[in-house]
Backbone as CSV, one residue per row, in Angstrom:
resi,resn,N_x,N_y,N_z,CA_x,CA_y,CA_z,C_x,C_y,C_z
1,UNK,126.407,70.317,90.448,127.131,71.538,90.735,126.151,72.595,91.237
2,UNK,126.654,73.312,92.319,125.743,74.489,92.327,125.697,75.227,91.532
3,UNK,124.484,76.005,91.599,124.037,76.969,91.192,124.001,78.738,90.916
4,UNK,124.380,78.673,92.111,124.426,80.329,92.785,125.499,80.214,93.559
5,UNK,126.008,81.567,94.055,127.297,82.018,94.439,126.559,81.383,96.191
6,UNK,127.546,81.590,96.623,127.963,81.750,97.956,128.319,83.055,99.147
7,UNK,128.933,83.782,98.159,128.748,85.139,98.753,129.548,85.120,99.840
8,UNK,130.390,84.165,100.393,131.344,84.698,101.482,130.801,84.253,102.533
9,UNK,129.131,83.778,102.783,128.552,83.687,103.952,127.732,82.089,103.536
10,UNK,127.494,81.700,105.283,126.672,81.011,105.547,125.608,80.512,104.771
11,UNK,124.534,79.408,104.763,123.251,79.655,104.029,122.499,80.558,104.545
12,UNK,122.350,80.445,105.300,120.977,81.420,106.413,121.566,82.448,106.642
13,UNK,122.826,83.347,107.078,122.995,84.746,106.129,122.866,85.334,105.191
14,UNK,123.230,84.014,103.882,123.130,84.104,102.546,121.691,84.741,102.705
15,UNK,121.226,83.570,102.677,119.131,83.773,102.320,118.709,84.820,103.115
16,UNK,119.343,85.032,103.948,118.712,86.412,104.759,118.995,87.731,104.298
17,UNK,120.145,87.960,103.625,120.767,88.877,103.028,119.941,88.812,101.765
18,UNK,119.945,88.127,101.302,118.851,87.977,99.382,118.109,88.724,100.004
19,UNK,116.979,87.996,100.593,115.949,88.288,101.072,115.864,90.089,101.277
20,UNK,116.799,90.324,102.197,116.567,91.674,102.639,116.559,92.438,101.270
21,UNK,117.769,92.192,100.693,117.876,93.254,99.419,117.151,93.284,98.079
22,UNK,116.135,91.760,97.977,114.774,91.546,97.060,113.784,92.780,97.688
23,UNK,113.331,92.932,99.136,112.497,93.807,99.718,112.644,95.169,99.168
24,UNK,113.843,95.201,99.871,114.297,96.352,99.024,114.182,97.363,97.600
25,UNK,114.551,96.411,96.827,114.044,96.276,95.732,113.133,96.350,94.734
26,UNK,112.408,95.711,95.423,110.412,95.885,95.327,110.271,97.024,96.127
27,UNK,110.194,97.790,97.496,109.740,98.747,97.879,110.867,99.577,97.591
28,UNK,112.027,99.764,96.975,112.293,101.552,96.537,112.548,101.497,94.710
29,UNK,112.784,100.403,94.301,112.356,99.853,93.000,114.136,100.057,92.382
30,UNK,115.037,100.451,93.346,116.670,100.763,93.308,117.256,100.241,94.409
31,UNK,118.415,99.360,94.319,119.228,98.948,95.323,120.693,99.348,94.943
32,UNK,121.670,99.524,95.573,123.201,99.628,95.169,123.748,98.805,96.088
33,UNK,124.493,97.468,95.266,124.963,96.570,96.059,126.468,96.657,95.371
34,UNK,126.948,95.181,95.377,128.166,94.647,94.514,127.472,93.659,93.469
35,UNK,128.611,93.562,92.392,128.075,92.570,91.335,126.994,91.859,91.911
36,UNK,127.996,90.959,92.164,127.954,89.219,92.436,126.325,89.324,93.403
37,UNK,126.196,89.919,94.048,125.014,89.904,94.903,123.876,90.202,94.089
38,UNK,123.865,91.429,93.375,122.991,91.849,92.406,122.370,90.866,91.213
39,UNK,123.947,89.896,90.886,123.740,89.090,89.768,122.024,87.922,90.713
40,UNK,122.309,87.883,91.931,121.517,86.804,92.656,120.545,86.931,93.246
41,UNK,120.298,88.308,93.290,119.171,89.532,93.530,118.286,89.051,92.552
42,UNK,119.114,89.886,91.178,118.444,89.502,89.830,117.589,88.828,89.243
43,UNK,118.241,87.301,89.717,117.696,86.054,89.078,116.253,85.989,89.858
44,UNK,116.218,86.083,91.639,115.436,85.994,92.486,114.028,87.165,92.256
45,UNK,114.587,88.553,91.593,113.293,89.320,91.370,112.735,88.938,90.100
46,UNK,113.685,89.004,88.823,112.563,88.552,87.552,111.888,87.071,87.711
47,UNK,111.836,86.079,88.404,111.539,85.518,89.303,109.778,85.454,89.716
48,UNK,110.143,86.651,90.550,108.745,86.725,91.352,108.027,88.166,90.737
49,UNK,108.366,88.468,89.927,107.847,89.702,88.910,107.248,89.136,88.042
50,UNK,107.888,87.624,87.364,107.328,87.047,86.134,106.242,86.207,86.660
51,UNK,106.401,86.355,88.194,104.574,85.273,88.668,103.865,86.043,88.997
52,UNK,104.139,87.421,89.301,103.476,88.102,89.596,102.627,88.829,88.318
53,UNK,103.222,88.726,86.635,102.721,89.427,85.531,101.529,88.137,85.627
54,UNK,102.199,87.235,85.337,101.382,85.553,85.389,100.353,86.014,85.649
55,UNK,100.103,86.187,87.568,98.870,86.010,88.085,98.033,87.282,88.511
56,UNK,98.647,88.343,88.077,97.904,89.522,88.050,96.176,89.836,88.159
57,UNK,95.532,89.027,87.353,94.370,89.693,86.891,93.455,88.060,87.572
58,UNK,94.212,87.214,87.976,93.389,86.122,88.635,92.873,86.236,90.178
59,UNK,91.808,86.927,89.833,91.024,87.022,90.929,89.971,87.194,90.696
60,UNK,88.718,86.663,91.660,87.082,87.373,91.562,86.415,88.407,92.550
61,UNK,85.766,89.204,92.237,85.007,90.110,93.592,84.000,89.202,93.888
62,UNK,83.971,89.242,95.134,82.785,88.565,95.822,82.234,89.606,97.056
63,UNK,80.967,89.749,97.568,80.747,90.384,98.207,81.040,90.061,99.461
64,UNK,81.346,90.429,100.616,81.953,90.007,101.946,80.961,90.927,102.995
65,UNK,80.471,90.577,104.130,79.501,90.567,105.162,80.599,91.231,106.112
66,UNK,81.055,92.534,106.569,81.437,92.575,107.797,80.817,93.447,108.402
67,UNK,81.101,92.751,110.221,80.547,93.315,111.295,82.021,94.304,111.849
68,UNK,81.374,95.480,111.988,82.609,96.857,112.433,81.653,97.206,113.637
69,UNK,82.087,98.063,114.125,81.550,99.167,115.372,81.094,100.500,114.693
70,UNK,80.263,100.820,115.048,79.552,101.751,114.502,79.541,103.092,115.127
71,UNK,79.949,104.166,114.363,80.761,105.464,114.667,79.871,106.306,115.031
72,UNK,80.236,107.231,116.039,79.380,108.416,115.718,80.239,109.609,114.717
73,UNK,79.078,110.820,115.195,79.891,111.838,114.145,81.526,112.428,114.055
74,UNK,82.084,112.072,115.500,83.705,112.519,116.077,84.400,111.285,115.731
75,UNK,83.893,110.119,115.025,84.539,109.325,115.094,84.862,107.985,115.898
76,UNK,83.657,108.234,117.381,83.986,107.353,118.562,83.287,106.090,118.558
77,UNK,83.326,105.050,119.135,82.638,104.239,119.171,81.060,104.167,119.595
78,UNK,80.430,103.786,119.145,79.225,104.126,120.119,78.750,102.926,120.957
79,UNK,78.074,103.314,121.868,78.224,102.410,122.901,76.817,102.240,123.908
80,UNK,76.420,101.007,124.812,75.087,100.773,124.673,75.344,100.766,126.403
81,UNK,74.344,100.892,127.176,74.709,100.240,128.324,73.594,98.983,128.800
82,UNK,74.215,97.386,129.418,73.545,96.282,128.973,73.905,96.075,130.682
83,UNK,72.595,95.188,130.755,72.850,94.600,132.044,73.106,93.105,131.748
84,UNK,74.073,92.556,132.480,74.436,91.640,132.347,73.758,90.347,133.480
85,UNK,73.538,88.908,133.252,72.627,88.126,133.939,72.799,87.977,135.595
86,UNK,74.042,88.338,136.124,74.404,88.374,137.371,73.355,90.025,137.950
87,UNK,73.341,90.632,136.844,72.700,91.837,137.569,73.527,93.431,137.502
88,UNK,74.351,92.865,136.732,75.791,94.038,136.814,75.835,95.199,135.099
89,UNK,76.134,96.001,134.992,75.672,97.114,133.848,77.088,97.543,133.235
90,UNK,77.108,97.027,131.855,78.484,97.323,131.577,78.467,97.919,130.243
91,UNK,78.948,98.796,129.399,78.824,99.094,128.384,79.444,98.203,127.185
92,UNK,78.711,97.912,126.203,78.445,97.065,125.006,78.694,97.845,123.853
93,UNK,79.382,97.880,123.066,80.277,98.286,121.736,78.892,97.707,120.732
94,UNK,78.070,99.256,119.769,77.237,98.646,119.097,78.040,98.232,117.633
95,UNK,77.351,97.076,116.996,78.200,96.851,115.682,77.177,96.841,114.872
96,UNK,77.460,97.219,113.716,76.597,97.040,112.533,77.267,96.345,111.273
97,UNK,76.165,96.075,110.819,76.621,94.937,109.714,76.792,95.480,107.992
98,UNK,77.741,95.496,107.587,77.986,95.922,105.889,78.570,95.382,105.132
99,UNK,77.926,95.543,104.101,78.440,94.670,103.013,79.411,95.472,101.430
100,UNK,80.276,94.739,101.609,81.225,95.537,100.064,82.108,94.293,99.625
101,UNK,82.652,94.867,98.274,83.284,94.001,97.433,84.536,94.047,97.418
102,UNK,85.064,92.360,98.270,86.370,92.408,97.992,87.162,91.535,97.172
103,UNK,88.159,91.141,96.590,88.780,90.141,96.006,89.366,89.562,96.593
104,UNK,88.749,87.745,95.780,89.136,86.512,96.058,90.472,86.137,95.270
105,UNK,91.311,85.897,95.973,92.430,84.829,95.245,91.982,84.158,95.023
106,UNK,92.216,83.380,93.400,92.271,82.252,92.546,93.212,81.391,93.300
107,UNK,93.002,80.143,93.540,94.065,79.378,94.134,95.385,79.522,93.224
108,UNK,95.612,79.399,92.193,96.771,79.979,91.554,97.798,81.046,92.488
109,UNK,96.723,82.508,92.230,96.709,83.896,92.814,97.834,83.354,93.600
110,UNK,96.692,82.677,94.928,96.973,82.792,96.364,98.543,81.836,96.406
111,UNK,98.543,80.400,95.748,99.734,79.993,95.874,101.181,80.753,95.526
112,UNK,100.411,81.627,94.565,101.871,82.674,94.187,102.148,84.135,94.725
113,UNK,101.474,84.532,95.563,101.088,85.336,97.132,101.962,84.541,98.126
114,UNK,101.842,83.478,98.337,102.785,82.486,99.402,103.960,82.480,99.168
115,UNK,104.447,82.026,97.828,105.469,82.076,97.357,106.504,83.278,97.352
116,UNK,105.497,84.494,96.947,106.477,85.686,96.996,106.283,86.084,98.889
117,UNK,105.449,85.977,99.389,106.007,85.847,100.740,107.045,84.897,101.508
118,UNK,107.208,84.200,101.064,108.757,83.235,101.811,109.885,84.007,101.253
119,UNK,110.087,84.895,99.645,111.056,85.503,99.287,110.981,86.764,99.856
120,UNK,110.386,87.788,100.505,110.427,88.734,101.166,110.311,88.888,102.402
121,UNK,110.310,90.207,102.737,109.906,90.087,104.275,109.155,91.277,104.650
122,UNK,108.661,91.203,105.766,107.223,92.149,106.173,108.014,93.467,106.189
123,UNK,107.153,94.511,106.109,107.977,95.935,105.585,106.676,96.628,107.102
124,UNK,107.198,97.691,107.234,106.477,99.006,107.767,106.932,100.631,106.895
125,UNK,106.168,101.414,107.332,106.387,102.271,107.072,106.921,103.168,108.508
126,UNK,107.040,104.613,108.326,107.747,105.243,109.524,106.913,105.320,110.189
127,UNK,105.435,105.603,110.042,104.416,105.381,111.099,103.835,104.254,111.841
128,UNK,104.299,103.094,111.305,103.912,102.102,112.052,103.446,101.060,111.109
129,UNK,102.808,101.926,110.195,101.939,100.794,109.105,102.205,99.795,108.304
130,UNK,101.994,98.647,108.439,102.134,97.831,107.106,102.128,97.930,106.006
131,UNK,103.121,97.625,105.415,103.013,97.867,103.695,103.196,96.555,102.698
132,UNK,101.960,96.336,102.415,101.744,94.987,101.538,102.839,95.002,100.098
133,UNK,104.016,94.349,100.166,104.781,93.806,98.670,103.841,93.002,98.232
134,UNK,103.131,92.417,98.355,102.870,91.342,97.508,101.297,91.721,96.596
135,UNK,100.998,92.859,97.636,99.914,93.700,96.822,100.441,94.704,95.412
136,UNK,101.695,95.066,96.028,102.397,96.502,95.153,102.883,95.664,94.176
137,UNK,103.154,94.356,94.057,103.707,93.196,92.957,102.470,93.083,91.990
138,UNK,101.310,92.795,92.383,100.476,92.446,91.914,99.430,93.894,90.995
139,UNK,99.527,94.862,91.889,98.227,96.270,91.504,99.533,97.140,90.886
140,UNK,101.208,97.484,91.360,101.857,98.455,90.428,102.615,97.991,89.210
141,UNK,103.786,97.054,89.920,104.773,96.622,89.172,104.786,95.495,88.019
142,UNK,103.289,94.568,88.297,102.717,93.592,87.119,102.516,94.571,86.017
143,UNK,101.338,95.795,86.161,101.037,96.211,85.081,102.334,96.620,84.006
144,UNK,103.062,97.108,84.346,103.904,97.899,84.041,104.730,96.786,83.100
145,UNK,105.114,95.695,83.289,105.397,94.709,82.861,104.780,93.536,81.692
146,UNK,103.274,94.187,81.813,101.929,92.518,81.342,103.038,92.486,79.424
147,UNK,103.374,92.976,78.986,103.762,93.043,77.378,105.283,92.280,77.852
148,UNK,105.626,92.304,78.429,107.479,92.146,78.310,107.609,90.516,78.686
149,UNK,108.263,89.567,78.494,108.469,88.375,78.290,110.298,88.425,79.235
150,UNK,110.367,88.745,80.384,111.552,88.461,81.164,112.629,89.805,80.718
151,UNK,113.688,89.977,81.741,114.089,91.132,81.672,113.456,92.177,82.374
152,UNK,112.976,92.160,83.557,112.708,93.103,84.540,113.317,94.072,85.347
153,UNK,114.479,93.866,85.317,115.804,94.374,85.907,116.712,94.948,85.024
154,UNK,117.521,95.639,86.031,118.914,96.177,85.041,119.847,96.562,86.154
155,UNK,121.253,95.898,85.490,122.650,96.275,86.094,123.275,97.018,85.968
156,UNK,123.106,98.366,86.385,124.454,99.277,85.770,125.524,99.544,86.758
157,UNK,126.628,99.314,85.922,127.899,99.378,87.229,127.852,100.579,87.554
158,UNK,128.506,101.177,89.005,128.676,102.033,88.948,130.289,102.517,89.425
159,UNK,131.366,101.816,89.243,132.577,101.647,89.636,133.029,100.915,90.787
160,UNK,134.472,100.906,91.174,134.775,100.380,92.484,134.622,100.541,94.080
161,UNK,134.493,99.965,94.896,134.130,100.478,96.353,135.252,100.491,96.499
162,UNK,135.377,102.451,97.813,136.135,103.164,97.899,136.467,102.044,99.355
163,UNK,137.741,101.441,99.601,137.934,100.691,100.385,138.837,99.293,100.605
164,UNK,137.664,98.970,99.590,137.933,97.189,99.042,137.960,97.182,98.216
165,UNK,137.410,98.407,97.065,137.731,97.983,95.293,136.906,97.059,94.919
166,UNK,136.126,96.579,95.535,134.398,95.583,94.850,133.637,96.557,94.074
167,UNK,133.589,95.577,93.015,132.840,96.365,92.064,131.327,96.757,92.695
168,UNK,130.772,97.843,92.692,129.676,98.314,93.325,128.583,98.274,91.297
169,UNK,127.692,98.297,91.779,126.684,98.066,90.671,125.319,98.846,91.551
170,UNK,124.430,99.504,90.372,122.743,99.766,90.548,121.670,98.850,90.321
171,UNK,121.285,98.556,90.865,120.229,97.394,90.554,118.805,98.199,90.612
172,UNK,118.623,98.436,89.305,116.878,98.945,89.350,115.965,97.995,88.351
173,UNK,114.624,97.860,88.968,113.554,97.520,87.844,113.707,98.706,86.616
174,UNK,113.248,98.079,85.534,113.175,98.323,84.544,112.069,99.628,83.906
C-alpha cells in the first residue's frame, strides 16, 4: 500500500510541489498550506532536520592553498604587462597565493549534504546571491535542535479556505 497522499497531482508535480514548499520552509522557517500537504511537508522536513542534528558537528578544518588575484587599494585587479612568445604585450592578472582554514565534510557529512540537496532546491536572494540551505541546516537550525529526539515541526490550523473550504493550516519549525 502506499504511503503518502497523492495530492490531486501527478508524481513529478507532486515531488515538485513538496519540494518547493520543504525550501520554503527551511528558508522562512513558516509556510501556510492545506492539511494534507503540510501533513507530507512534515514527514519530509523532520526528515532532513533529524540528519542534519545527526551530522552537524562532522567535519574537520584543514588548511586549503588558494590562488586569488591580488587587489590594489580601490579594490581593482592588479595587473602586469607580459610579452607574449610571438612578440605581442598583453596584460596578465597578478595572483597570489593564501592560505586559510576551511571545512572538510566527513563522508557521512557530505552524503547527507547530497541527500538534503535532491529534497530542495537552489534558492537566491533579491540580489542575485546564492543562499546555501544545506549550510543554514547544518550552522542554524541543527543547533537549535542537538537535545530534541524528533518533532521539529508544528501544525496549527488556521481555519477554512475562503473559496473551497480546504482546511488551510501553519506549518512552522519548532
Amino acid at each position: 500500500m502506499a504511503t503518502n497522499r497523492k495530492l490531486g497531482r501527478t508524481t513529478d508535480i507532486r515531488l515538485a510541489m513538496l519540494k518547493g514548499q520543504l525550501t520554503d520552509l527551511i528558508l522562512h522557517e513558516k509556510i501556510e498550506t492545506t492539511e494534507a500537504r503540510a501533513k507530507e511537508v512534515k514527514a519530509m522536513a523532520d526528515s532532513i532536520i533529524a540528519l542534519a542534528v545527526k551530522e552537524k558537528d562532522n567535519f574537520e578544518m584543514v588548511d586549503a592553498k588558494i590562488y586569488k588575484a591580488k587587489l590594489d587599494s580601490k579594490g581593482n585587479k592588479v595587473t602586469e604587462l607580459v610579452k607574449s612568445k610571438n612578440g605581442k604585450e598583453y596584460l596578465k592578472v597578478v595572483k597570489e597565493e593564501t592560505t586559510e582554514k576551511r571545512q572538510k565534510d566527513m563522508p557521512s557529512r557530505l552524503n547527507a549534504r547530497r541527500k538534503m540537496m535532491t529534497m530542495i532546491n537552489k534558492v537566491t536572494d533579491s540580489e542575485g546571491n546564492k543562499i546555501d540551505l544545506t549550510s543554514k541546516l547544518f550552522n542554524e537550525i541543527a543547533p537549535k535542535y542537538e537535545g530534541r529526539v524528533g518533532g521539529y515541526t508544528r501544525i496549527i490550523k488556521a481555519g477554512p479556505r475562503r473559496g473551497d473550504a480546504a482546511e488551510v493550516v501553519i506549518l512552522q519549525l519548532v
